[in-house]
Amino acid sequence: MPPRPLRLPRRSRPKVIFVTLVLLVPSCLFALYNHYLKITYFFRPLWDKPPQPFSRLAHYYAENVSMDRLCRLHGWSVRSQPRHTFDAIIFSNELDLLEIRWHELKPYVTKFIILESNTTFTGVPKPSYFNQNRARFAFAEGQYVYGFFPGRVRNRGSPHEDPFDLEAAHRVAINALIKKAGISNGDLLIMSDADEIPSPHTVKLLQWCDGIPPVMHLELKHFMYSFEFPVDYSSWRATAHIYDPSTRYRHSRQSDTILSNAGWHCSFCFKHLQDFVFKMTAYSHADRVRKREFLDHRRIQKLICKGDDLFDMLPEEYSFKELIKKMGSIPRSASAVHLPAYLIDNADKYRFLLPGGCVRDSRDELRVFTI
């Protein structure tokens, strides 16, 4: 005789069903949420419309071409002397890119303006990375104006404050710092994030030419994880302004005009794996960290060497053609041509940013941040 199947007493069955539902429902809902995000991104071309296209300015440059000739090629005229130039950023933890940026732009910038806080945009306490590493930037001593913004710390267990509100507060604070730097009407003001680096010849062009638009965006070539993974030319948030009393620091659309191929934007371009974790939990899109394992060092290392997305998300595109074209891994590039000169001149120090350097330093312990 085969053994009889185990049957629960009738009174116990509702309890078992209830416990099973309690255990299964959250995981099922979470799985549905993850699929919902992917489905939403995939069908974005159906429910979202692209912004108005930019009016693109052709950008002319070649070595040993005179500034007078370059200005005239753009339809502008050359000045008798360059404009004073101010470069303003809000800083988080991009120490390597900041060092490259300042070395690259130092000959052309009157004052660097840098604001940092003791909290992230998500309200999590953080070190003042720049202030703790000032010795590293001694080469620019006297050429930068530093400001500290006391952030609002989110209480443990309380709901997340909207990170875009905290980000906006930072951008208001930097306006006072820009004035403190001594800017005057007619000066050139560059506004961008630390990892959005205008090329030196772009800055030189804008400070030497008369007739340039009073506000324009700078199209930057977008890279992910290093200069080995070029994505596209979709980076547009960096701006150049001819300063006047109405100028305000913003990181959003401010003009319909954009100057083509004006520099580099290197997203998540860090040497240490812990810095990837920090940014993933710190920036305004920290809600994309949907699973704790997203922060695992081994997973991050594997993804950045493959050119895959850290958040397991589909590309944010407005057409199915672009979305399908960008699905999957970012193709590698073996080219290290037309990159920042300071980066190439110090290739041994910044090997992790160049082709073949995807393996990161994991010696430091993982910093734990509350999601």
mmCIF file of C-alpha atoms in Angstrom:
data_model
loop_
_atom_site.group_PDB
_atom_site.id
_atom_site.type_symbol
_atom_site.label_atom_id
_atom_site.label_comp_id
_atom_site.label_asym_id
_atom_site.label_seq_id
_atom_site.Cartn_x
_atom_site.Cartn_y
_atom_site.Cartn_z
ATOM 1 C CA MET A 1 0.000 0.000 0.000
ATOM 2 C CA PRO A 2 1.431 3.425 -0.917
ATOM 3 C CA PRO A 3 1.707 5.889 1.982
ATOM 4 C CA ARG A 4 -1.184 8.250 2.362
ATOM 5 C CA PRO A 5 -0.483 11.919 1.505
ATOM 6 C CA LEU A 6 -0.086 14.166 4.492
ATOM 7 C CA ARG A 7 -3.256 16.142 5.094
ATOM 8 C CA LEU A 8 -3.552 19.073 7.439
ATOM 9 C CA PRO A 9 -6.473 19.283 9.813
ATOM 10 C CA ARG A 10 -9.250 21.417 8.345
ATOM 11 C CA ARG A 11 -8.840 24.003 11.101
ATOM 12 C CA SER A 12 -5.136 24.503 10.183
ATOM 13 C CA ARG A 13 -5.669 25.026 6.463
ATOM 14 C CA PRO A 14 -6.765 28.702 6.616
ATOM 15 C CA LYS A 15 -3.737 29.539 8.770
ATOM 16 C CA VAL A 16 -1.366 27.871 6.319
ATOM 17 C CA ILE A 17 -2.980 29.648 3.390
ATOM 18 C CA PHE A 18 -2.745 32.971 5.227
ATOM 19 C CA VAL A 19 0.944 32.476 6.093
ATOM 20 C CA THR A 20 1.699 31.424 2.503
ATOM 21 C CA LEU A 21 0.031 34.550 1.163
ATOM 22 C CA VAL A 22 1.890 36.765 3.648
ATOM 23 C CA LEU A 23 5.194 35.276 2.479
ATOM 24 C CA LEU A 24 4.467 35.205 -1.237
ATOM 25 C CA VAL A 25 2.528 38.402 -1.888
ATOM 26 C CA PRO A 26 5.379 40.877 -1.105
ATOM 27 C CA SER A 27 7.841 39.011 -3.332
ATOM 28 C CA CYS A 28 5.255 38.755 -6.115
ATOM 29 C CA LEU A 29 4.464 42.459 -5.861
ATOM 30 C CA PHE A 30 8.156 43.313 -5.950
ATOM 31 C CA ALA A 31 8.674 41.161 -9.052
ATOM 32 C CA LEU A 32 5.689 42.829 -10.697
ATOM 33 C CA TYR A 33 7.122 46.262 -9.806
ATOM 34 C CA ASN A 34 10.457 45.421 -11.454
ATOM 35 C CA HIS A 35 8.703 44.200 -14.591
ATOM 36 C CA TYR A 36 6.439 47.257 -14.507
ATOM 37 C CA LEU A 37 9.489 49.567 -14.612
ATOM 38 C CA LYS A 38 10.935 47.759 -17.612
ATOM 39 C CA ILE A 39 7.593 47.672 -19.402
ATOM 40 C CA THR A 40 7.085 51.394 -18.692
ATOM 41 C CA TYR A 41 10.516 52.268 -20.101
ATOM 42 C CA PHE A 42 10.020 50.045 -23.122
ATOM 43 C CA PHE A 43 6.730 51.742 -24.012
ATOM 44 C CA ARG A 44 7.944 55.253 -23.276
ATOM 45 C CA PRO A 45 7.714 56.243 -26.967
ATOM 46 C CA LEU A 46 3.946 55.679 -26.682
ATOM 47 C CA TRP A 47 3.269 57.753 -23.554
ATOM 48 C CA ASP A 48 5.973 60.428 -23.589
ATOM 49 C CA LYS A 49 6.947 63.059 -26.114
ATOM 50 C CA PRO A 50 10.519 64.239 -26.729
ATOM 51 C CA PRO A 51 11.387 67.830 -25.830
ATOM 52 C CA GLN A 52 11.644 70.419 -28.555
ATOM 53 C CA PRO A 53 14.838 69.738 -30.543
ATOM 54 C CA PHE A 54 17.806 72.036 -30.105
ATOM 55 C CA SER A 55 19.037 74.434 -32.748
ATOM 56 C CA ARG A 56 22.517 73.014 -33.253
ATOM 57 C CA LEU A 57 25.509 75.261 -33.823
ATOM 58 C CA ALA A 58 28.272 73.737 -35.934
ATOM 59 C CA HIS A 59 31.527 73.670 -33.984
ATOM 60 C CA TYR A 60 34.791 74.334 -35.844
ATOM 61 C CA TYR A 61 38.192 73.526 -34.401
ATOM 62 C CA ALA A 62 41.599 72.324 -35.520
ATOM 63 C CA GLU A 63 45.049 72.819 -34.064
ATOM 64 C CA ASN A 64 47.035 75.844 -35.283
ATOM 65 C CA VAL A 65 43.988 77.631 -36.714
ATOM 66 C CA SER A 66 43.892 81.266 -35.545
ATOM 67 C CA MET A 67 41.218 82.439 -33.122
ATOM 68 C CA ASP A 68 40.180 85.130 -35.585
ATOM 69 C CA ARG A 69 39.543 82.433 -38.208
ATOM 70 C CA LEU A 70 37.653 80.199 -35.757
ATOM 71 C CA CYS A 71 35.406 83.036 -34.572
ATOM 72 C CA ARG A 72 34.565 83.989 -38.167
ATOM 73 C CA LEU A 73 33.782 80.374 -39.089
ATOM 74 C CA HIS A 74 31.093 80.446 -36.381
ATOM 75 C CA GLY A 75 29.700 83.759 -37.637
ATOM 76 C CA TRP A 76 31.231 85.690 -34.741
ATOM 77 C CA SER A 77 34.061 88.208 -34.429
ATOM 78 C CA VAL A 78 37.240 88.042 -32.396
ATOM 79 C CA ARG A 79 37.648 90.183 -29.269
ATOM 80 C CA SER A 80 40.664 92.287 -28.404
ATOM 81 C CA GLN A 81 40.982 90.388 -25.131
ATOM 82 C CA PRO A 82 39.298 87.286 -23.644
ATOM 83 C CA ARG A 83 36.341 87.433 -21.280
ATOM 84 C CA HIS A 84 36.906 86.585 -17.632
ATOM 85 C CA THR A 85 35.679 83.007 -17.249
ATOM 86 C CA PHE A 86 34.081 81.316 -14.228
ATOM 87 C CA ASP A 87 33.499 77.571 -13.935
ATOM 88 C CA ALA A 88 30.816 76.625 -11.369
ATOM 89 C CA ILE A 89 30.009 73.109 -10.138
ATOM 90 C CA ILE A 90 28.213 71.364 -7.291
ATOM 91 C CA PHE A 91 30.573 68.665 -6.015
ATOM 92 C CA SER A 92 29.828 65.229 -4.614
ATOM 93 C CA ASN A 93 32.749 62.765 -4.692
ATOM 94 C CA GLU A 94 34.233 62.917 -8.225
ATOM 95 C CA LEU A 95 37.794 63.681 -7.087
ATOM 96 C CA ASP A 96 39.575 62.176 -10.100
ATOM 97 C CA LEU A 97 37.377 63.880 -12.681
ATOM 98 C CA LEU A 98 37.620 67.175 -10.798
ATOM 99 C CA GLU A 99 41.417 66.974 -10.878
ATOM 100 C CA ILE A 100 41.330 66.313 -14.637
ATOM 101 C CA ARG A 101 38.788 69.097 -15.166
ATOM 102 C CA TRP A 102 40.736 71.757 -13.287
ATOM 103 C CA HIS A 103 44.077 70.867 -14.877
ATOM 104 C CA GLU A 104 42.439 70.896 -18.295
ATOM 105 C CA LEU A 105 40.689 74.270 -17.868
ATOM 106 C CA LYS A 106 43.152 76.065 -15.573
ATOM 107 C CA PRO A 107 44.793 78.193 -18.308
ATOM 108 C CA TYR A 108 41.413 79.593 -19.366
ATOM 109 C CA VAL A 109 39.441 79.983 -16.117
ATOM 110 C CA THR A 110 39.576 83.076 -13.939
ATOM 111 C CA LYS A 111 37.906 81.403 -10.951
ATOM 112 C CA PHE A 112 36.716 77.882 -10.259
ATOM 113 C CA ILE A 113 33.597 77.843 -8.077
ATOM 114 C CA ILE A 114 32.866 74.696 -6.075
ATOM 115 C CA LEU A 115 30.060 74.001 -3.622
ATOM 116 C CA GLU A 116 29.788 70.841 -1.546
ATOM 117 C CA SER A 117 27.620 69.591 1.289
ATOM 118 C CA ASN A 118 27.816 67.186 4.206
ATOM 119 C CA THR A 119 24.754 65.278 2.952
ATOM 120 C CA THR A 120 23.700 63.682 -0.293
ATOM 121 C CA PHE A 121 20.682 64.785 -2.317
ATOM 122 C CA THR A 122 18.838 61.921 -0.602
ATOM 123 C CA GLY A 123 19.580 63.310 2.884
ATOM 124 C CA VAL A 124 22.285 60.799 3.851
ATOM 125 C CA PRO A 125 25.344 62.164 5.730
ATOM 126 C CA LYS A 126 28.595 62.086 3.756
ATOM 127 C CA PRO A 127 32.180 63.283 4.149
ATOM 128 C CA SER A 128 33.187 66.635 2.695
ATOM 129 C CA TYR A 129 35.399 64.958 0.109
ATOM 130 C CA PHE A 130 36.873 68.075 -1.459
ATOM 131 C CA ASN A 131 37.574 69.798 1.843
ATOM 132 C CA GLN A 132 39.329 66.665 3.120
ATOM 133 C CA ASN A 133 41.462 66.463 -0.047
ATOM 134 C CA ARG A 134 42.394 70.116 -0.554
ATOM 135 C CA ALA A 135 46.098 69.260 -0.686
ATOM 136 C CA ARG A 136 45.437 67.369 -3.899
ATOM 137 C CA PHE A 137 44.258 70.628 -5.493
ATOM 138 C CA ALA A 138 47.076 72.848 -4.291
ATOM 139 C CA PHE A 139 47.921 73.499 -7.971
ATOM 140 C CA ALA A 140 44.765 75.662 -8.140
ATOM 141 C CA GLU A 141 45.176 77.385 -4.774
ATOM 142 C CA GLY A 142 44.006 80.985 -5.067
ATOM 143 C CA GLN A 143 42.116 80.185 -8.259
ATOM 144 C CA TYR A 144 39.030 78.602 -6.698
ATOM 145 C CA VAL A 145 36.250 79.759 -4.384
ATOM 146 C CA TYR A 146 34.935 77.045 -2.068
ATOM 147 C CA GLY A 147 31.553 76.983 -0.396
ATOM 148 C CA PHE A 148 30.035 74.598 2.130
ATOM 149 C CA PHE A 149 26.288 73.944 2.168
ATOM 150 C CA PRO A 150 24.899 72.358 5.373
ATOM 151 C CA GLY A 151 22.531 69.705 4.089
ATOM 152 C CA ARG A 152 19.360 68.405 5.690
ATOM 153 C CA VAL A 153 19.817 64.944 7.206
ATOM 154 C CA ARG A 154 16.920 62.552 6.776
ATOM 155 C CA ASN A 155 15.849 61.014 10.096
ATOM 156 C CA ARG A 156 16.196 57.247 10.257
ATOM 157 C CA GLY A 157 12.895 55.588 9.479
ATOM 158 C CA SER A 158 11.301 58.735 8.075
ATOM 159 C CA PRO A 159 10.153 58.856 4.453
ATOM 160 C CA HIS A 160 12.631 60.082 1.847
ATOM 161 C CA GLU A 161 12.574 63.787 1.200
ATOM 162 C CA ASP A 162 12.275 64.542 -2.489
ATOM 163 C CA PRO A 163 15.941 64.499 -3.644
ATOM 164 C CA PHE A 164 15.162 67.011 -6.367
ATOM 165 C CA ASP A 165 14.105 69.517 -3.652
ATOM 166 C CA LEU A 166 17.460 69.077 -1.907
ATOM 167 C CA GLU A 167 19.253 69.354 -5.233
ATOM 168 C CA ALA A 168 17.376 72.570 -5.967
ATOM 169 C CA ALA A 169 18.438 73.982 -2.592
ATOM 170 C CA HIS A 170 22.076 73.354 -3.508
ATOM 171 C CA ARG A 171 21.615 75.172 -6.783
ATOM 172 C CA VAL A 172 20.137 78.188 -5.011
ATOM 173 C CA ALA A 173 23.090 78.264 -2.592
ATOM 174 C CA ILE A 174 25.679 78.337 -5.360
ATOM 175 C CA ASN A 175 24.295 81.608 -6.766
ATOM 176 C CA ALA A 176 25.634 83.513 -3.761
ATOM 177 C CA LEU A 177 28.986 81.769 -4.185
ATOM 178 C CA ILE A 178 29.166 82.830 -7.842
ATOM 179 C CA LYS A 179 28.710 86.470 -6.819
ATOM 180 C CA LYS A 180 31.298 86.055 -4.072
ATOM 181 C CA ALA A 181 33.785 84.889 -6.723
ATOM 182 C CA GLY A 182 33.690 88.399 -8.236
ATOM 183 C CA ILE A 183 31.815 87.754 -11.448
ATOM 184 C CA SER A 184 30.707 90.803 -13.461
ATOM 185 C CA ASN A 185 28.232 91.455 -16.248
ATOM 186 C CA GLY A 186 29.612 90.223 -19.556
ATOM 187 C CA ASP A 187 31.842 87.534 -18.037
ATOM 188 C CA LEU A 188 31.568 83.941 -19.231
ATOM 189 C CA LEU A 189 29.983 81.518 -16.735
ATOM 190 C CA ILE A 190 30.095 77.744 -17.271
ATOM 191 C CA MET A 191 27.482 75.776 -15.291
ATOM 192 C CA SER A 192 27.738 71.987 -15.177
ATOM 193 C CA ASP A 193 28.249 68.972 -12.937
ATOM 194 C CA ALA A 194 31.795 67.938 -12.055
ATOM 195 C CA ASP A 195 31.724 65.033 -14.522
ATOM 196 C CA GLU A 196 30.558 67.282 -17.393
ATOM 197 C CA ILE A 197 33.842 68.708 -18.679
ATOM 198 C CA PRO A 198 33.918 71.333 -21.458
ATOM 199 C CA SER A 199 36.902 70.981 -23.755
ATOM 200 C CA PRO A 200 39.588 73.696 -23.378
ATOM 201 C CA HIS A 201 39.220 74.811 -26.997
ATOM 202 C CA THR A 202 35.460 75.271 -26.412
ATOM 203 C CA VAL A 203 36.064 77.541 -23.422
ATOM 204 C CA LYS A 204 38.759 79.440 -25.310
ATOM 205 C CA LEU A 205 36.422 79.930 -28.282
ATOM 206 C CA LEU A 206 33.609 81.310 -26.101
ATOM 207 C CA GLN A 207 35.848 83.676 -24.160
ATOM 208 C CA TRP A 208 37.522 85.104 -27.285
ATOM 209 C CA CYS A 209 34.516 85.536 -29.614
ATOM 210 C CA ASP A 210 31.947 88.341 -29.729
ATOM 211 C CA GLY A 211 28.421 87.648 -30.926
ATOM 212 C CA ILE A 212 27.978 84.282 -29.187
ATOM 213 C CA PRO A 213 24.468 83.487 -27.864
ATOM 214 C CA PRO A 214 23.959 84.858 -24.315
ATOM 215 C CA VAL A 215 22.865 81.393 -23.136
ATOM 216 C CA MET A 216 23.663 78.118 -24.866
ATOM 217 C CA HIS A 217 23.904 74.469 -23.956
ATOM 218 C CA LEU A 218 27.075 72.477 -24.546
ATOM 219 C CA GLU A 219 26.731 69.117 -26.250
ATOM 220 C CA LEU A 220 29.114 66.684 -24.551
ATOM 221 C CA LYS A 221 30.120 63.234 -25.718
ATOM 222 C CA HIS A 222 28.657 60.864 -23.151
ATOM 223 C CA PHE A 223 30.730 58.024 -21.692
ATOM 224 C CA MET A 224 29.795 55.446 -19.058
ATOM 225 C CA TYR A 225 32.213 54.045 -16.413
ATOM 226 C CA SER A 226 35.287 55.229 -18.374
ATOM 227 C CA PHE A 227 36.301 56.600 -21.765
ATOM 228 C CA GLU A 228 36.269 53.006 -23.017
ATOM 229 C CA PHE A 229 32.459 53.002 -23.229
ATOM 230 C CA PRO A 230 31.176 55.874 -25.414
ATOM 231 C CA VAL A 231 27.364 56.043 -25.351
ATOM 232 C CA ASP A 232 26.318 58.918 -27.638
ATOM 233 C CA TYR A 233 26.111 62.723 -27.785
ATOM 234 C CA SER A 234 22.983 62.971 -25.619
ATOM 235 C CA SER A 235 24.512 65.034 -22.786
ATOM 236 C CA TRP A 236 23.155 68.598 -23.007
ATOM 237 C CA ARG A 237 22.748 69.997 -19.468
ATOM 238 C CA ALA A 238 26.064 71.885 -19.293
ATOM 239 C CA THR A 239 25.584 75.552 -20.212
ATOM 240 C CA ALA A 240 27.608 78.640 -21.080
ATOM 241 C CA HIS A 241 26.242 82.082 -20.116
ATOM 242 C CA ILE A 242 27.210 85.659 -20.731
ATOM 243 C CA TYR A 243 26.564 86.717 -17.156
ATOM 244 C CA ASP A 244 23.971 89.359 -16.280
ATOM 245 C CA PRO A 245 21.967 90.124 -13.099
ATOM 246 C CA SER A 246 19.225 87.639 -14.091
ATOM 247 C CA THR A 247 21.599 84.686 -14.489
ATOM 248 C CA ARG A 248 20.815 81.804 -12.125
ATOM 249 C CA TYR A 249 22.530 78.452 -11.663
ATOM 250 C CA ARG A 250 20.378 75.693 -13.125
ATOM 251 C CA HIS A 251 20.919 72.202 -14.486
ATOM 252 C CA SER A 252 17.871 72.090 -16.733
ATOM 253 C CA ARG A 253 16.852 73.365 -20.162
ATOM 254 C CA GLN A 254 17.642 77.068 -20.436
ATOM 255 C CA SER A 255 17.988 77.637 -24.176
ATOM 256 C CA ASP A 256 17.057 76.138 -27.525
ATOM 257 C CA THR A 257 20.637 76.584 -28.771
ATOM 258 C CA ILE A 258 23.378 73.988 -28.311
ATOM 259 C CA LEU A 259 27.036 74.005 -29.398
ATOM 260 C CA SER A 260 27.962 70.651 -30.940
ATOM 261 C CA ASN A 261 30.734 68.393 -29.646
ATOM 262 C CA ALA A 262 31.904 70.699 -26.862
ATOM 263 C CA GLY A 263 33.482 68.303 -24.354
ATOM 264 C CA TRP A 264 33.049 65.101 -22.359
ATOM 265 C CA HIS A 265 30.540 63.726 -19.850
ATOM 266 C CA CYS A 266 31.865 60.664 -18.000
ATOM 267 C CA SER A 267 29.117 59.118 -15.817
ATOM 268 C CA PHE A 268 30.042 56.780 -12.934
ATOM 269 C CA CYS A 269 33.734 57.153 -13.796
ATOM 270 C CA PHE A 270 35.247 56.121 -10.469
ATOM 271 C CA LYS A 271 38.378 54.240 -9.461
ATOM 272 C CA HIS A 272 36.964 52.559 -6.355
ATOM 273 C CA LEU A 273 33.955 50.249 -6.290
ATOM 274 C CA GLN A 274 32.776 51.860 -3.050
ATOM 275 C CA ASP A 275 32.371 55.134 -4.957
ATOM 276 C CA PHE A 276 29.959 53.443 -7.353
ATOM 277 C CA VAL A 277 27.924 52.345 -4.340
ATOM 278 C CA PHE A 278 28.032 55.843 -2.902
ATOM 279 C CA LYS A 279 26.714 57.496 -6.041
ATOM 280 C CA MET A 280 24.064 54.830 -6.624
ATOM 281 C CA THR A 281 22.602 55.573 -3.193
ATOM 282 C CA ALA A 282 23.318 59.292 -3.120
ATOM 283 C CA TYR A 283 22.153 60.951 -6.299
ATOM 284 C CA SER A 284 18.659 62.047 -7.253
ATOM 285 C CA HIS A 285 17.773 58.716 -8.880
ATOM 286 C CA ALA A 286 18.676 56.585 -5.836
ATOM 287 C CA ASP A 287 15.202 55.002 -6.025
ATOM 288 C CA ARG A 288 16.569 52.922 -8.902
ATOM 289 C CA VAL A 289 18.421 50.771 -6.346
ATOM 290 C CA ARG A 290 15.523 48.311 -6.052
ATOM 291 C CA LYS A 291 17.527 45.418 -4.629
ATOM 292 C CA ARG A 292 20.276 45.298 -2.029
ATOM 293 C CA GLU A 293 22.368 43.063 -4.286
ATOM 294 C CA PHE A 294 22.623 45.962 -6.745
ATOM 295 C CA LEU A 295 25.304 47.303 -4.380
ATOM 296 C CA ASP A 296 27.397 44.133 -4.328
ATOM 297 C CA HIS A 297 30.971 44.875 -5.407
ATOM 298 C CA ARG A 298 31.301 41.712 -7.495
ATOM 299 C CA ARG A 299 28.117 42.509 -9.408
ATOM 300 C CA ILE A 300 29.206 46.107 -10.037
ATOM 301 C CA GLN A 301 32.658 44.989 -11.237
ATOM 302 C CA LYS A 302 31.142 42.515 -13.662
ATOM 303 C CA LEU A 303 28.720 45.078 -15.097
ATOM 304 C CA ILE A 304 31.237 47.870 -15.612
ATOM 305 C CA CYS A 305 33.576 45.532 -17.516
ATOM 306 C CA LYS A 306 30.677 44.460 -19.756
ATOM 307 C CA GLY A 307 29.252 47.946 -20.225
ATOM 308 C CA ASP A 308 25.885 46.913 -18.751
ATOM 309 C CA ASP A 309 23.426 48.982 -16.711
ATOM 310 C CA LEU A 310 23.992 49.112 -12.942
ATOM 311 C CA PHE A 311 20.280 49.415 -12.231
ATOM 312 C CA ASP A 312 19.048 46.728 -14.650
ATOM 313 C CA MET A 313 17.007 49.330 -16.531
ATOM 314 C CA LEU A 314 16.185 49.884 -20.172
ATOM 315 C CA PRO A 315 17.473 53.006 -21.978
ATOM 316 C CA GLU A 316 15.417 56.179 -21.548
ATOM 317 C CA GLU A 317 14.530 56.979 -25.152
ATOM 318 C CA TYR A 318 11.649 58.639 -26.953
ATOM 319 C CA SER A 319 11.646 56.403 -30.049
ATOM 320 C CA PHE A 320 11.621 52.637 -30.448
ATOM 321 C CA LYS A 321 14.470 52.945 -32.959
ATOM 322 C CA GLU A 322 16.808 54.585 -30.406
ATOM 323 C CA LEU A 323 15.618 52.346 -27.567
ATOM 324 C CA ILE A 324 16.277 49.124 -29.467
ATOM 325 C CA LYS A 325 19.616 50.453 -30.769
ATOM 326 C CA LYS A 326 20.827 51.092 -27.208
ATOM 327 C CA MET A 327 19.526 47.917 -25.574
ATOM 328 C CA GLY A 328 22.239 45.592 -24.307
ATOM 329 C CA SER A 329 25.861 46.309 -23.488
ATOM 330 C CA ILE A 330 27.621 49.520 -24.519
ATOM 331 C CA PRO A 331 30.126 48.668 -27.290
ATOM 332 C CA ARG A 332 33.748 49.059 -26.235
ATOM 333 C CA SER A 333 36.060 51.557 -27.918
ATOM 334 C CA ALA A 334 39.809 51.121 -28.270
ATOM 335 C CA SER A 335 40.260 54.817 -29.069
ATOM 336 C CA ALA A 336 41.918 57.202 -26.648
ATOM 337 C CA VAL A 337 42.031 60.029 -29.201
ATOM 338 C CA HIS A 338 40.428 63.449 -28.596
ATOM 339 C CA LEU A 339 40.254 62.964 -24.822
ATOM 340 C CA PRO A 340 41.414 65.433 -22.135
ATOM 341 C CA ALA A 341 45.133 66.110 -22.584
ATOM 342 C CA TYR A 342 45.820 65.881 -18.835
ATOM 343 C CA LEU A 343 44.240 62.416 -18.795
ATOM 344 C CA ILE A 344 46.489 61.169 -21.607
ATOM 345 C CA ASP A 345 49.578 62.835 -20.132
ATOM 346 C CA ASN A 346 48.884 60.999 -16.856
ATOM 347 C CA ALA A 347 47.661 57.721 -18.338
ATOM 348 C CA ASP A 348 49.385 55.570 -15.694
ATOM 349 C CA LYS A 349 47.560 57.363 -12.886
ATOM 350 C CA TYR A 350 44.192 57.211 -14.646
ATOM 351 C CA ARG A 351 44.508 53.794 -16.304
ATOM 352 C CA PHE A 352 41.018 52.904 -15.007
ATOM 353 C CA LEU A 353 39.511 55.594 -17.264
ATOM 354 C CA LEU A 354 41.158 54.333 -20.458
ATOM 355 C CA PRO A 355 40.601 51.333 -22.758
ATOM 356 C CA GLY A 356 41.492 48.074 -21.013
ATOM 357 C CA GLY A 357 41.239 49.524 -17.503
ATOM 358 C CA CYS A 358 37.815 48.325 -16.393
ATOM 359 C CA VAL A 359 39.018 46.345 -13.348
ATOM 360 C CA ARG A 360 38.547 48.621 -10.357
ATOM 361 C CA ASP A 361 40.199 48.905 -6.964
ATOM 362 C CA SER A 362 38.241 46.929 -4.351
ATOM 363 C CA ARG A 363 40.659 47.184 -1.445
ATOM 364 C CA ASP A 364 38.477 49.604 0.500
ATOM 365 C CA GLU A 365 35.598 48.315 2.573
ATOM 366 C CA LEU A 366 32.072 48.877 1.392
ATOM 367 C CA ARG A 367 30.442 51.927 2.931
ATOM 368 C CA VAL A 368 26.873 51.124 3.899
ATOM 369 C CA PHE A 369 24.216 53.711 3.064
ATOM 370 C CA THR A 370 20.549 53.596 3.876
ATOM 371 C CA ILE A 371 18.379 53.177 0.798
#
